[in-house]
Rosetta silent file (secondary structure, phi, psi, omega in degrees, C-alpha in Angstrom):
SEQUENCE: MTFNGHTLKPRAFRYLLMHKPAGTICANVDDVYPSLFKYVDIERADELHIAGRLDADTTGLVLITDDGRWSFHITTPDSQCEKVYRVGLSRPIADDVADKFKRGVMLQGEEQLTLPATLEVVNPKEVLLTITQGKFHQVKRMFAAVGNRVVSLHREQIGEVALDVEERQWRYLTADEVKSFSR
SCORE:     score description
SCORE:     0.000 S_00000001
   1 L     0.000  146.536  175.709   26.198   35.170    2.085 S_00000001
   2 E  -123.892  157.400  168.889   24.089   38.092    0.983 S_00000001
   3 E  -150.734  122.729 -175.402   22.110   38.894   -2.137 S_00000001
   4 L    57.505   29.715  179.417   20.601   42.308   -2.905 S_00000001
   5 L    89.712   -5.973  176.601   21.154   43.186    0.693 S_00000001
   6 E  -107.852  137.932  178.908   19.424   40.190    2.261 S_00000001
   7 E   -80.650  123.866  176.354   21.204   37.443    4.137 S_00000001
   8 L   -89.833  137.756  168.252   20.690   34.130    2.632 S_00000001
   9 L  -128.105  139.248  173.627   20.629   31.006    4.774 S_00000001
  10 L   -61.890  137.904 -178.049   20.418   27.460    3.578 S_00000001
  11 L   -78.305  136.401 -176.856   17.172   25.781    4.253 S_00000001
  12 L   -69.159  150.357  172.347   17.772   22.684    6.511 S_00000001
  13 L   -58.536  159.056  179.782   17.213   19.197    4.970 S_00000001
  14 L  -120.144  141.945  177.341   13.739   17.623    5.589 S_00000001
  15 E  -137.959  120.702 -167.709   13.203   14.019    6.667 S_00000001
  16 E  -122.035  142.769  168.809    9.839   12.426    6.626 S_00000001
  17 E  -111.168  138.618 -173.837    8.259    9.101    7.587 S_00000001
  18 E  -145.094  135.933  169.682    5.104    8.161    5.529 S_00000001
  19 E   -84.227   93.519 -168.697    2.597    5.295    5.528 S_00000001
  20 E   -77.566  132.149  170.373    2.227    4.502    1.817 S_00000001
  21 L   -80.046  151.999  172.258   -1.033    3.231    0.675 S_00000001
  22 L   -58.863  155.659  176.883   -1.626    0.597   -2.056 S_00000001
  23 L    79.502    8.332  171.544   -2.181    2.071   -5.413 S_00000001
  24 L  -124.366  171.319 -173.540    0.238    4.909   -5.235 S_00000001
  25 E  -124.325  166.147 -174.616    3.782    5.069   -6.578 S_00000001
  26 L  -101.205   57.122  178.043    6.994    6.378   -5.013 S_00000001
  27 L  -147.511  161.105 -179.008    7.667    9.161   -7.725 S_00000001
  28 L   -64.973  -40.237 -170.694    6.609   12.637   -8.311 S_00000001
  29 L  -141.508  138.169  173.689    4.656   11.979  -11.485 S_00000001
  30 L  -155.225  151.853  177.441    3.103    8.941  -13.180 S_00000001
  31 L   -80.949  -16.768 -169.773    0.352    8.365  -15.885 S_00000001
  32 L  -108.969  -47.606 -179.463   -1.072    5.406  -14.197 S_00000001
  33 L  -116.899  147.197  179.745   -0.963    5.718  -10.446 S_00000001
  34 L   -74.111  152.398  179.954   -1.248    8.746   -8.271 S_00000001
  35 E   -80.360  130.158  170.402    2.008    9.814   -6.448 S_00000001
  36 H   -47.479  -16.924 -176.461    2.199    9.396   -2.700 S_00000001
  37 H   -74.579   -6.980  173.665    3.321   12.924   -2.619 S_00000001
  38 H   -68.226  -13.272 -175.319   -0.207   14.048   -3.005 S_00000001
  39 H   -99.794   -2.395 -177.505   -0.656   13.196    0.673 S_00000001
  40 L  -103.571   97.252 -172.596    2.394   15.340    1.620 S_00000001
  41 L   -96.619   79.543  167.040    1.194   19.052    2.033 S_00000001
  42 L  -134.615  165.943 -178.922    4.390   20.909    2.607 S_00000001
  43 L   -65.906  138.716  169.127    6.236   23.698    0.799 S_00000001
  44 L    60.856   46.957  178.961    8.424   22.604   -2.174 S_00000001
  45 H   -67.399  -24.134 -175.730    7.378   18.949   -1.933 S_00000001
  46 H   -68.854   -5.928 -178.197    8.482   18.495   -5.599 S_00000001
  47 H  -102.675   -1.208  178.689   12.198   18.732   -4.257 S_00000001
  48 L   -87.338  159.623  179.830   11.740   15.549   -2.017 S_00000001
  49 E  -143.071  158.249  171.412   12.587   12.150   -3.034 S_00000001
  50 E   -91.846  145.524  174.677   12.101    8.661   -1.539 S_00000001
  51 L  -104.788   95.177 -177.422   14.838    6.764    0.146 S_00000001
  52 L    93.304   94.020 -175.997   14.146    3.276   -1.001 S_00000001
  53 L   -80.993  164.007  176.275   10.980    2.976   -3.096 S_00000001
  54 L  -127.647  154.016  177.231    8.092    0.468   -2.887 S_00000001
  55 L   -62.941  161.946  176.988    5.923   -0.968   -5.772 S_00000001
  56 L   -48.610  -42.123 -171.631    2.504    0.419   -6.405 S_00000001
  57 L   -93.628   -5.729 -179.962    0.882   -2.422   -4.708 S_00000001
  58 L   -95.344  141.888 -176.418    3.102   -2.629   -1.709 S_00000001
  59 E  -109.345  175.723  168.082    2.230   -0.657    1.492 S_00000001
  60 E   120.124 -152.758 -172.664    4.073    0.595    4.486 S_00000001
  61 E   -85.702  122.872  179.922    6.989    2.717    5.526 S_00000001
  62 E  -130.080  142.175 -179.293    8.718    5.063    3.202 S_00000001
  63 E  -103.366  129.565 -170.304   11.303    7.613    4.071 S_00000001
  64 E  -121.058  140.183  177.124   11.116   10.984    2.298 S_00000001
  65 E  -167.918  178.859  179.679   13.851   13.618    2.265 S_00000001
  66 L  -127.729   13.726  179.461   15.754   16.156    0.163 S_00000001
  67 L  -109.282  101.595 -179.109   19.138   15.088    1.423 S_00000001
  68 H   -56.895  -53.350 -176.040   20.759   12.800   -1.315 S_00000001
  69 H   -54.158  -45.182 -178.887   23.719   11.709    0.820 S_00000001
  70 H   -65.371  -41.584  176.019   21.529   10.534    3.618 S_00000001
  71 H   -66.113  -32.011  178.876   19.161    8.574    1.395 S_00000001
  72 H   -65.874  -37.933  176.990   22.105    7.029   -0.404 S_00000001
  73 H   -62.134  -32.752  175.640   23.458    5.742    3.003 S_00000001
  74 H   -70.297  -45.059 -170.576   20.048    4.083    3.624 S_00000001
  75 H   -78.643  -33.067 -168.237   19.728    2.477    0.148 S_00000001
  76 L   -70.795  131.291 -173.287   23.267    1.297   -0.398 S_00000001
  77 H   -67.071  -21.357  171.858   23.743   -2.314    0.522 S_00000001
  78 H   -53.978  -31.436  179.513   27.202   -1.470    1.988 S_00000001
  79 H   -70.273  -20.761 -173.785   25.379    0.203    4.928 S_00000001
  80 L    59.100   32.076  170.633   23.636   -3.020    6.025 S_00000001
  81 L   -70.093  119.493  179.000   20.497   -0.961    6.747 S_00000001
  82 L   -72.570  137.980  164.079   17.823   -3.518    7.607 S_00000001
  83 E  -119.593  125.268 -170.356   14.487   -3.408    6.107 S_00000001
  84 E  -107.235  126.258 -175.730   11.549   -5.475    7.637 S_00000001
  85 E  -124.101  131.817  161.975    8.730   -6.606    5.440 S_00000001
  86 E   -89.246  122.383 -163.158    5.586   -8.475    6.341 S_00000001
  87 E  -120.707  123.395  169.067    4.929  -10.809    3.596 S_00000001
  88 E   -92.366  127.868 -173.993    1.592  -12.670    2.686 S_00000001
  89 E  -107.562  147.567  177.329    2.221  -15.841    0.728 S_00000001
  90 L   -80.686  -16.509  179.995   -0.060  -17.763   -1.724 S_00000001
  91 L  -137.445  151.091  169.920    1.195  -21.186   -0.268 S_00000001
  92 L   -52.414  143.790 -179.927    2.394  -22.179    3.190 S_00000001
  93 L   -62.044  138.033  172.563    6.242  -21.521    3.577 S_00000001
  94 L   -78.141  156.742 -177.033    8.496  -24.532    3.117 S_00000001
  95 L   -64.936  -28.798 -171.647   10.545  -25.526    6.044 S_00000001
  96 L   -91.593    2.177 -173.343   13.917  -24.988    4.175 S_00000001
  97 H   -68.978  -40.315  172.444   13.249  -21.353    3.036 S_00000001
  98 H   -50.223  -43.571  177.521   14.777  -19.731    6.021 S_00000001
  99 H   -66.564  -43.090 -168.518   18.062  -21.434    5.479 S_00000001
 100 H   -72.778  -35.216 -176.118   18.088  -20.802    1.769 S_00000001
 101 H   -72.766  -34.792  177.748   17.465  -16.973    2.433 S_00000001
 102 H   -67.483  -30.740 -168.235   20.256  -16.966    5.106 S_00000001
 103 H   -93.348  -15.531 -171.982   22.662  -18.484    2.605 S_00000001
 104 L    89.254  139.326 -177.903   21.311  -16.168   -0.275 S_00000001
 105 L  -119.216  147.721  176.063   19.263  -17.075   -3.371 S_00000001
 106 L   -75.949  122.231  176.736   19.674  -16.574   -7.122 S_00000001
 107 L   -90.090  139.712  171.365   17.127  -14.179   -8.538 S_00000001
 108 L   -55.666  143.071 -177.991   16.265  -14.533  -12.181 S_00000001
 109 L    75.195    7.456 -176.176   18.243  -12.235  -14.305 S_00000001
 110 L  -108.832  158.643  179.388   20.927  -11.843  -11.559 S_00000001
 111 L  -103.956  -18.049 -172.658   24.601  -13.007  -11.641 S_00000001
 112 L  -130.547  148.598  176.247   25.065  -13.118   -7.748 S_00000001
 113 L   -62.701  157.432  178.644   23.165  -14.445   -4.891 S_00000001
 114 L   -74.939  156.540  175.073   21.162  -12.063   -2.764 S_00000001
 115 L   -59.496  153.947  176.821   22.733  -10.837    0.436 S_00000001
 116 L   -55.592  147.472  175.832   21.789  -13.067    3.599 S_00000001
 117 L  -130.516  155.302  172.167   18.254  -12.383    4.809 S_00000001
 118 E  -111.890  137.115 -178.182   16.361  -13.352    7.880 S_00000001
 119 E  -121.246  134.981  173.916   12.998  -15.015    7.777 S_00000001
 120 E  -124.662  117.281 -179.442   10.564  -15.346   10.865 S_00000001
 121 E   -82.226  126.673  175.696    7.520  -17.295   10.231 S_00000001
 122 E   -98.892  -34.669  163.445    4.488  -15.727   11.757 S_00000001
 123 E  -159.345  176.208 -170.202    2.067  -18.307   10.489 S_00000001
 124 L   -53.405  -39.682 -176.530    2.250  -20.814    7.434 S_00000001
 125 L  -105.429   11.805 -179.487    1.175  -18.155    4.955 S_00000001
 126 E  -143.014  138.408 -178.174    2.736  -14.956    6.654 S_00000001
 127 E  -141.577  161.749  173.933    6.299  -14.164    7.337 S_00000001
 128 E  -113.143  127.104  179.897    8.563  -11.346    8.453 S_00000001
 129 E  -118.228  129.975 -178.711   11.486  -10.763    6.142 S_00000001
 130 E  -117.902  122.768  178.871   14.564   -8.768    6.863 S_00000001
 131 E  -133.692  167.570 -177.898   16.939   -7.813    3.991 S_00000001
 132 L  -116.498   -7.056 -173.078   19.737   -5.293    3.579 S_00000001
 133 L  -107.465  169.840  173.808   19.415   -4.984   -0.209 S_00000001
 134 L  -153.143   57.864  177.047   16.728   -3.341   -2.344 S_00000001
 135 L   -62.573  156.808  178.010   17.021   -4.969   -5.771 S_00000001
 136 L   -51.859  120.590  179.201   14.181   -4.359   -8.242 S_00000001
 137 L    55.858   27.542 -166.258   11.102   -6.303   -6.947 S_00000001
 138 H   -54.020  -47.708 -176.245   13.553   -8.046   -4.702 S_00000001
 139 H   -67.444  -39.580 -179.679   11.190   -9.603   -2.029 S_00000001
 140 H   -65.319  -46.612 -176.473    8.667  -10.896   -4.673 S_00000001
 141 H   -62.461  -41.041 -179.527   11.551  -12.272   -6.718 S_00000001
 142 H   -58.336  -49.295 -172.239   13.232  -14.118   -3.573 S_00000001
 143 H   -66.768  -34.490  179.410    9.764  -15.961   -2.954 S_00000001
 144 H   -66.928  -41.184  173.538    9.448  -16.785   -6.573 S_00000001
 145 H   -56.031  -26.960  175.275   12.881  -18.301   -6.488 S_00000001
 146 L  -101.422   16.976  174.410   11.729  -20.718   -3.836 S_00000001
 147 L    78.829   28.118 -179.722    8.449  -21.596   -5.559 S_00000001
 148 L  -129.414  177.824 -169.749    6.062  -19.319   -3.752 S_00000001
 149 L  -137.907  135.855  172.141    4.193  -16.150   -4.632 S_00000001
 150 E   -77.400  130.973  173.759    3.805  -12.910   -2.662 S_00000001
 151 E  -112.699  -23.459  173.443    0.115  -11.903   -2.310 S_00000001
 152 E  -147.673  144.843 -178.474    0.664   -8.967    0.087 S_00000001
 153 E  -141.815  131.860 -177.264    3.773   -6.910    1.060 S_00000001
 154 E  -144.762  116.872 -170.615    4.030   -4.328    3.735 S_00000001
 155 E   -91.525  122.219 -168.990    7.322   -2.747    4.932 S_00000001
 156 E   -99.567  -26.451 -168.021    7.142   -2.206    8.756 S_00000001
 157 E  -150.030  149.711  172.981   10.650   -0.972    9.633 S_00000001
 158 E  -137.541  117.163 -169.319   13.748    0.654    8.142 S_00000001
 159 L    59.078 -130.291 -177.840   16.972    0.613   10.492 S_00000001
 160 L   -87.551   -1.296 -170.944   15.691    1.560   13.887 S_00000001
 161 E   -94.253  115.965  174.383   12.700    3.393   12.559 S_00000001
 162 E   -95.621  159.373 -178.184    9.379    1.608   12.759 S_00000001
 163 L   -75.886  127.089 -172.834    6.126    2.520   11.038 S_00000001
 164 L  -140.994    7.682 -176.878    4.011    4.455   13.604 S_00000001
 165 L  -118.371  162.134 -177.378    1.506    6.625   11.659 S_00000001
 166 L   -81.683  167.125 -174.290   -1.897    5.468   10.032 S_00000001
 167 L   -60.516  141.350 -178.552   -2.086    5.007    6.240 S_00000001
 168 L    74.019    7.390 -175.887   -1.656    8.147    4.125 S_00000001
 169 L   -98.419  166.038  171.222   -0.334    9.835    7.153 S_00000001
 170 E  -150.574  158.344  169.825    3.262   11.286    7.627 S_00000001
 171 E  -137.219  166.086  172.613    5.485   12.917   10.250 S_00000001
 172 E   -80.886  151.151  167.932    8.844   14.589   10.404 S_00000001
 173 L   -75.123  150.260  178.387   11.562   12.325   11.740 S_00000001
 174 L   -84.960  157.342 -176.741   13.128   13.231   15.045 S_00000001
 175 H   -55.736  -40.983  178.885   16.810   14.304   15.148 S_00000001
 176 H   -65.407  -36.029  177.411   17.647   10.940   16.819 S_00000001
 177 H   -69.029  -53.535  174.607   15.910    9.088   14.169 S_00000001
 178 H   -57.357  -32.860  171.123   17.802   10.902   11.436 S_00000001
 179 H   -72.437  -33.074  175.141   21.074   10.345   13.101 S_00000001
 180 H   -54.927  -25.963 -176.999   20.402    6.610   13.571 S_00000001
 181 L   -86.492    0.723  171.600   20.946    6.177    9.921 S_00000001
 182 L   -96.406   -2.461 -171.276   24.541    7.693   10.148 S_00000001
 183 L   -82.288    0.000    0.000   25.846    5.224   12.599 S_00000001
């Protein structure tokens, strides 16, 4: 395609991994918290969006792109894309929580159980939780449903991609990492 004698080429989609710090939001603009995009110094960053947001107080892995179809595939529960969270709890984890999460729990205000989740106990007040959904405040609400409270939340992995950069840092995903979400 040409325009005024110049050949136009579509720009390739961009795929980034970032380590989100606490106190930032996963949006381009907010009146209360700074956007994590202030750490992404690339051309046309305003065209990017987050594939699976995190709350302002949650830290860890976020995927950033301008490819809507790719991000939809990651965030839709139908894709069964696993997200792994390190969760700090206010009280020791009860013995029956892993079984409850495996069966699904009813969240306040919802009409269906959560999809099955996997819980691995690191120590009595710290667990790894793997989920395939991303309901509003889901991890915090899951623990509230079983009588505990989340005091820290950090996403370590999405699909096969694990967090490997320091807080506030980002990098481009490799071609293999991008493709891993299309399988």
